Amino acid sequence: MSTPPEPAIKSYFFGKGYADLRATIAESWQRNLTSAGEHFGNAERLFPGEMGDKGLAVLHGSAAASVVVLGSVLFLLASLLHAVVLLTFFLLIYIGFTLVYLTERGYLAWRRFFTVCPDCHRKSPLPEYYCPRCGEIHRRLIPSSYGILHHTCVCGQKLPATFFLQRGALKSRCPECRSLLEAGHTESRKAFVPVFGGPSVGKSAFLFSAVHQLIERAPGLDFQPSFLETRTENEYLRVCDQLAHGRPPEKTQNPLPRAFNLQLQRSGQSSRVLYLYDPAGEAFNATEGMVLHRYEEYLSGLIFLIDPFTLPAVQEQYEDRLPGVKDALKPSSLPVEDAFSRILISMEEHFGLAPDARFKQPVAVVINKTDAFDLERQIGEPAIQARIQASPEPVTFEAARDQVVREQLLRWDQAHVVQQLEARCARVRYFTCSSLGRMPDGTSRPFEARGVLEPLLWILGLADSAFTVQNKKAA
Amino acid sequence: MEEILGLVFLVLYLAAVALAVIALMSVGVVLGAGMALRNYALALVNNIKPQRVTT
């Protein structure tokens, strides 16, 4: 498929110069023929006359022959010189834009900058840019035959053609779905973390609570948080307001919603942009397929959220108290093993994971809703602290948490899930959280999430050393 | 003697004519070359135009 031409003026030495050369040769040849014809005509007319006329006829005849012979030699030499000049500039410009382009590509690769659309999730090396004057779309605003450092739009507007000249300040859009993009969607280091889980496991509450806690803790981590887009900020503020008034976030309807972007800027460093995804649990199979397929090259890790109240052992354990709070707890309808099997199938089908291979990206297994009943005591901080105290060998908080949660999953008859997780995923860590902090009770008391940031920071730390250092500092 | 003189005059006359023809041809060649140069220069001026914005 041929790409449409750029709405820009091509360098003279890459197009028009050669057309001009051809036109010059054609016109000078035509002029030579006309001049020769005139002189031959004069010679023919004068030759039969007197001596003087004969002499003039000789003059005209030799002039005509000279125009043809020397004219041809002359235009051959001049055309050669012309072509050499054109080719020299062509070569210089070619070398110039190739060097600038390669420098830019190398720099962007070194900084790990690339474009990812938060809407269609496509990764592309470059977005399409709008001319700020006429709105024309420039699909390849890079150092090229249209200009080394700048392209000139057909409207006459000069556009920066490289990252180094603030090209990112131009309005841009996704080459695939044409959604508007911000500079941060291209010029930033990115981390991509989807939150998977069945319906009603609390993914939306988890995501917004994690973002809320990250924003609160970001200054302490030397990061300045900001939103790339007003609509994301508005959505965040709306959900935070709901949570602050004791209302859980609405159910996600879109199987593959727009990524939730949060920008984290540290002075002297390139900004980090998080792409967090909260796909609807119902369209689980298709959704993961899409997500994993799209992010095959750049997934940072995934959070697998488990609703303990989908587990028969937990339902049995709390069977006397569960009916009274079922509406508030909203146990997920999808069994945990089914949810994880679907993730695995999707990985194999869409992520290129071989049936006997291990998923290399970190997987945070997070048991949600630990605010219910006495789950916090069983697998929350008290249980972890007790494990640390009881351990004969020094054990870190994270290791103790892994042990406690893993053992509890085994006690809840989830050995097959644990076994599958550990067999198929190279890096698994277990967490617990309460994405609302308490059960919804119809009051307007604010929800205060617990333990939602740790899984995210663990994945981010493995994906980007900037977060590792900060994690250590925070610890 | 007269025959010899006549031959000399004929040779001189032919030489003069030949020289005149050569001179005229040389002028013609220079004229033609100049014309070819002018034609190329005019073609160059007519056709080499800088890139222009079209709108």
Coordinates of C-alpha atoms in Angstrom, one line a residue:
Chain A
M1 CA 0.0 0.0 0.0
S2 CA 1.5 3.3 -1.0
T3 CA 1.6 6.1 1.6
P4 CA -0.1 9.3 0.7
P5 CA 2.2 12.1 -0.1
E6 CA 3.1 14.5 2.6
P7 CA 1.4 17.9 2.5
A8 CA 4.8 19.5 2.5
I9 CA 7.3 21.0 0.1
K10 CA 9.9 18.5 -0.9
S11 CA 13.5 19.6 -1.0
Y12 CA 14.5 21.1 -4.3
F13 CA 17.3 18.6 -4.7
F14 CA 14.9 15.6 -4.3
G15 CA 12.4 16.4 -6.9
K16 CA 12.0 19.7 -8.6
G17 CA 15.7 20.0 -9.3
Y18 CA 15.6 17.1 -11.7
A19 CA 12.5 18.3 -13.4
D20 CA 14.1 21.7 -13.9
L21 CA 17.2 20.0 -15.4
R22 CA 15.1 18.0 -17.8
A23 CA 13.1 21.1 -18.8
T24 CA 16.3 23.1 -19.2
I25 CA 17.8 20.5 -21.5
A26 CA 14.7 20.2 -23.5
E27 CA 14.3 23.9 -23.9
S28 CA 17.9 24.6 -24.8
W29 CA 17.8 21.8 -27.4
Q30 CA 14.7 23.3 -28.8
R31 CA 16.2 26.8 -28.9
N32 CA 19.3 25.4 -30.6
L33 CA 17.3 23.7 -33.2
T34 CA 15.3 26.9 -33.8
S35 CA 18.5 28.9 -34.1
A36 CA 20.2 26.4 -36.4
G37 CA 17.0 26.3 -38.6
E38 CA 17.0 30.1 -38.9
H39 CA 20.7 30.2 -39.8
F40 CA 20.4 27.3 -42.3
G41 CA 17.4 29.2 -43.8
N42 CA 19.5 32.3 -44.2
A43 CA 22.4 30.4 -45.7
E44 CA 20.1 28.7 -48.2
R45 CA 18.5 32.1 -49.1
L46 CA 21.8 33.9 -49.5
F47 CA 24.0 31.3 -51.2
P48 CA 22.8 31.8 -54.8
G49 CA 23.5 35.6 -54.6
E50 CA 26.7 37.7 -55.1
M51 CA 30.0 37.1 -53.5
G52 CA 29.2 39.1 -50.4
D53 CA 25.9 37.1 -50.0
K54 CA 27.8 33.9 -50.5
G55 CA 30.2 34.9 -47.7
L56 CA 27.3 35.6 -45.4
A57 CA 25.8 32.3 -46.4
V58 CA 29.0 30.6 -45.3
L59 CA 28.9 32.6 -42.0
H60 CA 25.3 31.5 -41.4
G61 CA 25.9 27.9 -42.4
S62 CA 28.9 27.5 -40.1
A63 CA 26.9 29.3 -37.3
A64 CA 24.0 26.8 -37.8
A65 CA 26.4 23.8 -37.7
S66 CA 28.2 25.3 -34.7
V67 CA 24.9 25.8 -32.8
V68 CA 24.0 22.2 -33.4
V69 CA 27.5 20.7 -32.7
L70 CA 28.9 23.0 -30.1
G71 CA 25.4 23.6 -28.6
S72 CA 25.1 19.8 -28.1
V73 CA 28.6 19.6 -26.5
L74 CA 27.8 22.7 -24.4
F75 CA 24.5 21.5 -23.1
L76 CA 26.0 18.1 -22.4
L77 CA 28.7 19.7 -20.3
A78 CA 26.4 22.2 -18.7
S79 CA 23.8 19.5 -18.0
L80 CA 26.5 17.3 -16.5
L81 CA 27.7 20.2 -14.3
H82 CA 24.1 20.9 -13.4
A83 CA 23.4 17.2 -12.5
V84 CA 26.7 17.1 -10.5
V85 CA 25.6 20.1 -8.5
L86 CA 22.1 18.6 -7.9
L87 CA 23.5 15.2 -6.9
T88 CA 26.1 16.8 -4.6
F89 CA 23.4 18.7 -2.7
F90 CA 21.1 15.6 -2.9
L91 CA 23.9 13.6 -1.3
L92 CA 24.7 16.2 1.4
I93 CA 21.0 16.6 2.3
Y94 CA 20.6 12.8 2.3
I95 CA 23.5 12.3 4.6
G96 CA 22.3 15.2 6.7
F97 CA 18.7 13.9 7.2
T98 CA 19.9 10.3 7.6
L99 CA 22.3 11.4 10.4
V100 CA 19.7 13.5 12.1
Y101 CA 17.1 10.8 11.8
L102 CA 19.4 8.1 13.1
T103 CA 20.5 10.3 16.0
E104 CA 16.9 11.0 16.8
R105 CA 15.9 7.3 16.6
G106 CA 18.9 6.3 18.7
Y107 CA 18.2 9.0 21.3
L108 CA 14.5 8.0 21.5
A109 CA 15.4 4.3 21.7
W110 CA 17.9 5.1 24.5
R111 CA 15.3 7.1 26.4
R112 CA 12.8 4.3 25.6
F113 CA 10.3 6.7 24.0
F114 CA 7.7 5.5 21.6
T115 CA 4.1 6.3 20.9
V116 CA 1.3 4.2 22.4
C117 CA -2.3 5.3 21.8
P118 CA -4.4 5.1 25.1
D119 CA -7.5 4.4 22.9
C120 CA -6.6 1.7 20.5
H121 CA -3.4 0.7 22.3
R122 CA -1.3 0.6 19.2
K123 CA 2.4 1.1 19.5
S124 CA 3.9 3.3 16.7
P125 CA 7.2 4.9 16.3
L126 CA 5.7 8.3 15.6
P127 CA 2.2 9.9 15.8
E128 CA 0.7 12.0 13.0
Y129 CA 1.1 15.7 13.5
Y130 CA -1.2 18.6 12.7
C131 CA 0.0 21.7 11.0
P132 CA -0.9 24.4 13.6
R133 CA -1.8 26.8 10.8
C134 CA -3.9 24.9 8.3
G135 CA -4.6 21.6 10.1
E136 CA -3.1 19.4 7.4
I137 CA -1.9 16.0 8.7
H138 CA 1.9 15.3 8.5
R139 CA 2.2 11.6 8.7
R140 CA 6.0 11.4 8.6
L141 CA 7.3 14.5 10.3
I142 CA 10.9 13.2 10.5
P143 CA 14.2 14.4 8.9
S144 CA 13.6 13.4 5.3
S145 CA 13.6 14.6 1.7
Y146 CA 11.0 17.2 2.9
G147 CA 13.6 18.8 5.1
I148 CA 16.4 17.9 7.6
L149 CA 15.2 19.9 10.6
H150 CA 12.0 21.5 9.4
H151 CA 9.3 20.6 6.9
T152 CA 7.4 23.4 5.2
C153 CA 3.7 22.7 5.1
V154 CA 1.8 23.4 1.8
C155 CA 0.4 26.4 3.6
G156 CA 3.9 27.8 4.2
Q157 CA 4.1 27.0 7.9
K158 CA 7.5 25.7 9.0
L159 CA 7.2 22.6 11.2
P160 CA 9.9 21.1 13.4
A161 CA 10.8 17.7 12.0
T162 CA 12.7 16.3 14.9
F163 CA 12.3 15.6 18.6
F164 CA 15.2 18.0 19.3
L165 CA 13.2 21.0 18.0
Q166 CA 10.1 20.5 20.2
R167 CA 8.1 18.5 17.6
G168 CA 6.2 17.1 20.5
A169 CA 4.6 20.5 21.1
L170 CA 2.6 20.1 17.9
K171 CA -0.9 18.6 18.2
S172 CA -0.8 15.0 17.2
R173 CA -3.0 12.0 16.7
C174 CA -2.8 8.2 16.6
P175 CA -2.0 6.9 13.1
E176 CA -4.5 4.0 13.5
C177 CA -7.6 5.3 15.3
R178 CA -6.9 9.0 14.9
S179 CA -7.5 9.8 18.6
L180 CA -5.8 12.9 19.7
L181 CA -2.5 12.3 21.6
E182 CA -0.5 14.4 24.0
A183 CA 3.3 14.8 24.0
G184 CA 3.5 12.5 26.9
H185 CA 2.0 9.6 24.9
T186 CA 5.2 9.7 22.8
E187 CA 8.0 11.5 24.7
S188 CA 8.1 9.6 27.9
R189 CA 9.1 6.3 29.4
K190 CA 6.1 4.2 29.8
A191 CA 4.9 1.4 32.0
F192 CA 1.9 -0.7 31.0
V193 CA -0.1 -2.5 33.7
P194 CA -3.5 -4.1 33.1
V195 CA -5.6 -5.2 36.1
F196 CA -7.2 -8.5 35.3
G197 CA -9.9 -10.4 37.1
G198 CA -13.5 -11.6 36.8
P199 CA -16.5 -9.4 37.1
S200 CA -17.0 -7.6 40.4
V201 CA -13.6 -8.4 41.8
G202 CA -13.1 -4.7 42.3
K203 CA -10.8 -3.7 39.5
S204 CA -12.0 -0.2 39.0
A205 CA -11.9 0.6 42.7
F206 CA -8.4 -1.0 42.8
L207 CA -7.2 1.1 39.9
F208 CA -8.5 4.4 41.1
S209 CA -7.5 3.8 44.7
A210 CA -4.0 2.8 43.6
V211 CA -3.7 6.0 41.4
H212 CA -5.0 8.1 44.3
Q213 CA -2.4 6.6 46.7
L214 CA 0.3 7.0 44.1
I215 CA -0.6 10.7 43.6
E216 CA -0.5 11.2 47.3
R217 CA 2.9 9.4 47.7
A218 CA 4.5 10.7 44.5
P219 CA 6.1 13.9 46.0
G220 CA 7.7 11.7 48.7
L221 CA 9.1 9.6 45.9
D222 CA 10.5 12.7 44.1
F223 CA 7.9 12.5 41.4
Q224 CA 5.5 15.3 40.4
P225 CA 2.3 13.7 39.3
S226 CA 0.0 15.1 36.6
F227 CA -2.6 14.0 34.1
L228 CA -1.9 14.0 30.4
E229 CA -5.5 14.8 29.5
T230 CA -8.3 16.8 31.2
R231 CA -10.8 14.0 30.6
T232 CA -8.6 11.5 32.6
E233 CA -8.3 14.0 35.3
N234 CA -12.0 14.6 35.3
E235 CA -12.7 10.9 35.5
Y236 CA -10.3 10.5 38.3
L237 CA -11.8 13.4 40.3
R238 CA -15.3 12.1 39.7
V239 CA -14.4 8.6 41.0
C240 CA -12.4 10.0 43.9
D241 CA -15.4 12.1 44.8
Q242 CA -17.6 9.0 44.7
L243 CA -15.2 7.1 46.9
A244 CA -15.0 10.0 49.3
H245 CA -18.8 9.9 49.6
G246 CA -19.0 6.2 50.2
R247 CA -20.1 5.2 46.7
P248 CA -18.1 2.5 44.8
P249 CA -17.1 3.3 41.2
E250 CA -19.5 2.3 38.5
K251 CA -19.0 -0.9 36.7
T252 CA -16.6 -0.8 33.7
Q253 CA -18.7 -1.3 30.5
N254 CA -16.1 -1.2 27.8
P255 CA -14.3 -4.5 27.2
L256 CA -11.1 -2.6 26.4
P257 CA -11.4 0.9 27.8
R258 CA -9.1 3.8 27.2
A259 CA -5.9 3.5 29.2
F260 CA -5.8 5.5 32.4
N261 CA -2.7 7.7 32.0
L262 CA -0.7 9.2 34.9
Q263 CA 2.4 11.2 34.3
L264 CA 5.2 11.2 36.8
Q265 CA 7.9 13.8 36.4
R266 CA 11.1 14.0 38.3
S267 CA 13.4 17.0 37.8
G268 CA 16.3 16.3 35.5
Q269 CA 14.8 13.0 34.2
S270 CA 12.4 12.1 31.4
S271 CA 8.8 11.8 32.5
R272 CA 7.2 8.5 33.2
V273 CA 3.7 7.8 31.9
L274 CA 1.7 5.0 33.4
Y275 CA -0.8 3.2 31.2
L276 CA -3.2 1.4 33.6
Y277 CA -6.0 -0.7 32.2
D278 CA -9.2 -1.8 33.8
P279 CA -11.0 -4.0 31.3
A280 CA -14.5 -5.2 32.0
G281 CA -14.5 -8.6 33.6
E282 CA -17.4 -10.0 31.5
A283 CA -15.6 -9.8 28.2
F284 CA -12.7 -11.5 29.9
N285 CA -11.4 -13.7 27.1
A286 CA -11.7 -11.3 24.3
T287 CA -10.4 -8.5 26.4
E288 CA -7.3 -10.1 27.6
G289 CA -6.7 -11.3 24.1
M290 CA -6.8 -7.8 22.8
V291 CA -4.8 -6.4 25.7
L292 CA -2.1 -9.0 25.5
H293 CA -2.0 -8.9 21.8
R294 CA -1.6 -5.2 21.7
Y295 CA 1.0 -5.0 24.4
E296 CA 3.0 -8.0 23.4
E297 CA 6.1 -6.0 23.0
Y298 CA 5.9 -3.7 26.0
L299 CA 3.7 -5.1 28.8
S300 CA 5.4 -4.3 32.2
G301 CA 3.5 -6.8 34.2
L302 CA 0.0 -7.6 35.2
I303 CA -2.1 -7.5 38.3
F304 CA -4.4 -10.5 38.9
L305 CA -7.1 -9.5 41.3
I306 CA -8.8 -12.3 43.2
D307 CA -12.1 -12.0 45.0
P308 CA -11.8 -14.5 47.9
F309 CA -15.6 -14.8 48.0
T310 CA -15.6 -16.7 44.8
L311 CA -13.7 -19.5 46.5
P312 CA -16.0 -22.3 47.8
A313 CA -13.8 -22.7 50.9
V314 CA -14.2 -19.1 51.8
Q315 CA -18.0 -19.2 51.1
E316 CA -18.2 -22.2 53.4
Q317 CA -16.1 -20.6 56.0
Y318 CA -18.4 -17.6 56.2
E319 CA -21.6 -19.2 55.2
D320 CA -23.4 -18.0 58.3
R321 CA -22.6 -14.4 57.8
L322 CA -22.3 -14.2 54.0
P323 CA -26.0 -14.0 53.1
G324 CA -26.4 -10.8 55.1
V325 CA -23.7 -8.9 53.3
K326 CA -23.9 -10.5 49.9
D327 CA -25.2 -7.4 48.3
A328 CA -22.5 -5.3 49.7
L329 CA -19.7 -7.8 49.0
K330 CA -20.9 -8.6 45.5
P331 CA -18.9 -11.8 45.1
S332 CA -17.5 -12.3 41.6
S333 CA -19.3 -14.9 39.5
L334 CA -16.2 -16.2 37.8
P335 CA -14.2 -18.9 39.6
V336 CA -10.5 -17.9 40.2
E337 CA -9.2 -21.0 38.3
D338 CA -11.3 -20.1 35.3
A339 CA -10.1 -16.5 35.4
F340 CA -6.5 -17.5 35.5
S341 CA -7.0 -20.2 32.9
R342 CA -8.4 -17.6 30.6
I343 CA -5.4 -15.3 31.1
L344 CA -3.1 -18.3 30.3
I345 CA -5.1 -19.2 27.2
S346 CA -5.0 -15.5 26.1
M347 CA -1.2 -15.4 26.7
E348 CA -0.8 -18.5 24.6
E349 CA -3.1 -17.3 21.8
H350 CA -2.2 -13.6 21.7
F351 CA 1.0 -13.1 23.6
G352 CA 3.0 -15.7 21.8
L353 CA 3.5 -17.7 25.0
A354 CA 4.4 -21.3 24.2
P355 CA 2.3 -23.9 26.1
D356 CA 5.4 -25.0 28.0
A357 CA 6.9 -21.6 28.4
R358 CA 6.8 -19.2 31.4
F359 CA 5.5 -15.7 31.3
K360 CA 8.5 -13.5 32.0
Q361 CA 6.7 -10.3 33.1
P362 CA 5.9 -10.0 36.8
V363 CA 2.4 -11.1 38.0
A364 CA 1.0 -9.6 41.2
V365 CA -1.6 -11.9 42.6
V366 CA -3.7 -9.7 44.8
I367 CA -6.5 -10.9 47.1
N368 CA -9.0 -8.1 47.4
K369 CA -11.8 -7.5 49.9
T370 CA -9.7 -8.3 52.9
D371 CA -11.7 -5.8 54.9
A372 CA -14.5 -8.3 55.0
F373 CA -15.0 -10.4 58.2
D374 CA -11.7 -11.4 59.7
L375 CA -9.7 -11.8 56.5
E376 CA -7.3 -9.0 57.4
R377 CA -6.4 -10.9 60.6
Q378 CA -5.9 -14.1 58.5
I379 CA -3.9 -12.8 55.6
G380 CA -3.4 -9.1 56.3
E381 CA -0.7 -7.2 58.1
P382 CA -1.3 -8.8 61.6
A383 CA -0.8 -12.3 60.1
I384 CA 2.4 -11.1 58.2
Q385 CA 3.8 -9.5 61.3
A386 CA 3.1 -12.7 63.3
R387 CA 4.9 -14.7 60.6
I388 CA 7.9 -12.4 60.8
Q389 CA 8.0 -12.7 64.6
A390 CA 7.5 -16.5 64.5
S391 CA 10.1 -17.1 61.8
P392 CA 13.4 -18.6 63.1
E393 CA 15.3 -17.0 60.3
P394 CA 15.1 -13.3 59.4
V395 CA 12.5 -12.8 56.8
T396 CA 11.5 -9.7 54.9
F397 CA 8.0 -8.3 55.0
E398 CA 7.5 -9.2 51.3
A399 CA 8.7 -12.8 51.8
A400 CA 6.5 -13.2 54.8
R401 CA 3.5 -11.8 52.9
D402 CA 4.2 -14.2 50.1
Q403 CA 4.2 -17.2 52.5
V404 CA 1.1 -16.1 54.3
V405 CA -1.0 -15.5 51.3
R406 CA 0.3 -18.5 49.4
E407 CA -0.4 -20.8 52.3
Q408 CA -3.9 -19.4 52.7
L409 CA -4.6 -20.0 49.1
L410 CA -3.5 -23.6 49.6
R411 CA -5.7 -23.9 52.6
W412 CA -8.6 -22.5 50.5
D413 CA -8.1 -25.5 48.1
Q414 CA -6.5 -23.3 45.4
A415 CA -3.3 -25.5 45.1
H416 CA -4.0 -26.0 41.4
V417 CA -4.2 -22.2 40.9
V418 CA -1.0 -21.6 42.9
Q419 CA 0.7 -24.4 41.1
Q420 CA -0.3 -23.1 37.7
L421 CA 0.7 -19.6 38.6
E422 CA 4.1 -20.6 39.7
A423 CA 4.6 -23.0 36.9
R424 CA 3.6 -20.6 34.1
C425 CA 4.8 -17.3 35.5
A426 CA 8.5 -16.6 36.2
R427 CA 7.9 -13.9 38.8
V428 CA 4.9 -14.1 41.0
R429 CA 4.3 -12.2 44.2
Y430 CA 1.3 -12.4 46.5
F431 CA -0.5 -9.4 47.9
T432 CA -3.6 -8.6 49.8
C433 CA -5.6 -5.4 49.6
S434 CA -9.0 -3.8 50.2
S435 CA -9.7 -1.5 47.3
L436 CA -12.5 0.2 49.2
G437 CA -11.2 -0.2 52.8
R438 CA -14.6 -1.3 54.1
M439 CA -17.8 -2.9 52.9
P440 CA -20.2 -0.6 51.2
D441 CA -23.0 0.0 53.7
G442 CA -25.0 2.7 52.0
T443 CA -23.6 5.5 54.2
S444 CA -21.5 8.4 52.9
R445 CA -18.5 7.5 54.9
P446 CA -15.4 7.7 52.7
F447 CA -13.7 4.6 51.4
E448 CA -10.1 4.4 52.2
A449 CA -8.3 1.7 50.3
R450 CA -5.5 -0.4 51.8
G451 CA -2.6 -2.3 50.2
V452 CA -3.5 -1.2 46.6
L453 CA -0.3 0.6 45.8
E454 CA 2.2 -2.1 46.7
P455 CA 1.5 -4.5 43.8
L456 CA 1.6 -1.6 41.4
L457 CA 4.9 -0.3 42.8
W458 CA 6.4 -3.8 42.7
I459 CA 5.7 -4.1 39.0
L460 CA 6.8 -0.6 38.2
G461 CA 10.0 -1.2 40.1
L462 CA 10.8 -4.2 38.0
A463 CA 10.0 -2.4 34.8
D464 CA 11.9 0.8 35.6
S465 CA 14.8 1.3 37.9
A466 CA 13.6 4.8 38.8
F467 CA 10.8 3.1 40.8
T468 CA 13.1 0.5 42.3
V469 CA 15.3 3.2 43.9
Q470 CA 12.2 5.0 45.1
N471 CA 10.7 1.8 46.4
K472 CA 13.8 1.2 48.5
K473 CA 13.7 4.8 49.7
A474 CA 10.1 4.4 50.6
A475 CA 10.8 1.2 52.4
Chain B
M1 CA 56.4 34.2 -67.4
E2 CA 52.8 35.4 -67.8
E3 CA 51.7 31.9 -67.2
I4 CA 53.6 31.7 -64.0
L5 CA 52.3 35.0 -62.9
G6 CA 48.8 33.9 -63.7
L7 CA 49.3 30.7 -61.7
V8 CA 50.6 32.7 -58.8
F9 CA 47.6 35.1 -58.9
L10 CA 45.3 32.2 -59.1
V11 CA 47.0 30.5 -56.0
L12 CA 46.9 33.8 -54.1
Y13 CA 43.2 34.4 -55.1
L14 CA 42.3 30.9 -54.0
A15 CA 44.2 31.3 -50.8
A16 CA 42.5 34.6 -50.1
V17 CA 39.1 33.1 -50.8
A18 CA 40.0 30.1 -48.6
L19 CA 41.2 32.4 -45.8
A20 CA 38.0 34.5 -46.2
V21 CA 35.9 31.4 -46.0
I22 CA 37.8 30.1 -43.0
A23 CA 37.5 33.5 -41.3
L24 CA 33.8 33.6 -42.0
M25 CA 33.4 30.0 -40.8
S26 CA 35.3 30.8 -37.6
V27 CA 33.1 33.8 -37.0
G28 CA 30.2 31.6 -37.7
V29 CA 31.4 28.9 -35.3
V30 CA 31.9 31.5 -32.6
L31 CA 28.5 33.0 -33.3
G32 CA 26.9 29.6 -33.1
A33 CA 28.7 28.8 -29.9
G34 CA 27.6 32.1 -28.4
M35 CA 24.1 31.4 -29.6
A36 CA 24.1 27.9 -28.0
L37 CA 25.4 29.4 -24.8
R38 CA 22.7 32.1 -24.8
N39 CA 20.1 29.4 -25.5
Y40 CA 21.2 27.3 -22.5
A41 CA 21.4 30.4 -20.3
L42 CA 17.8 31.4 -21.3
A43 CA 16.6 27.8 -20.8
L44 CA 18.2 27.8 -17.4
V45 CA 16.7 31.1 -16.4
N46 CA 13.3 30.0 -17.6
N47 CA 13.3 26.7 -15.9
I48 CA 15.2 27.0 -12.6
K49 CA 12.7 28.3 -10.2
P50 CA 12.8 28.0 -6.4
Q51 CA 10.2 25.9 -4.5
R52 CA 7.1 27.8 -3.9
V53 CA 4.2 27.3 -1.5
T54 CA 1.2 26.5 -3.6
T55 CA -1.6 27.9 -1.6

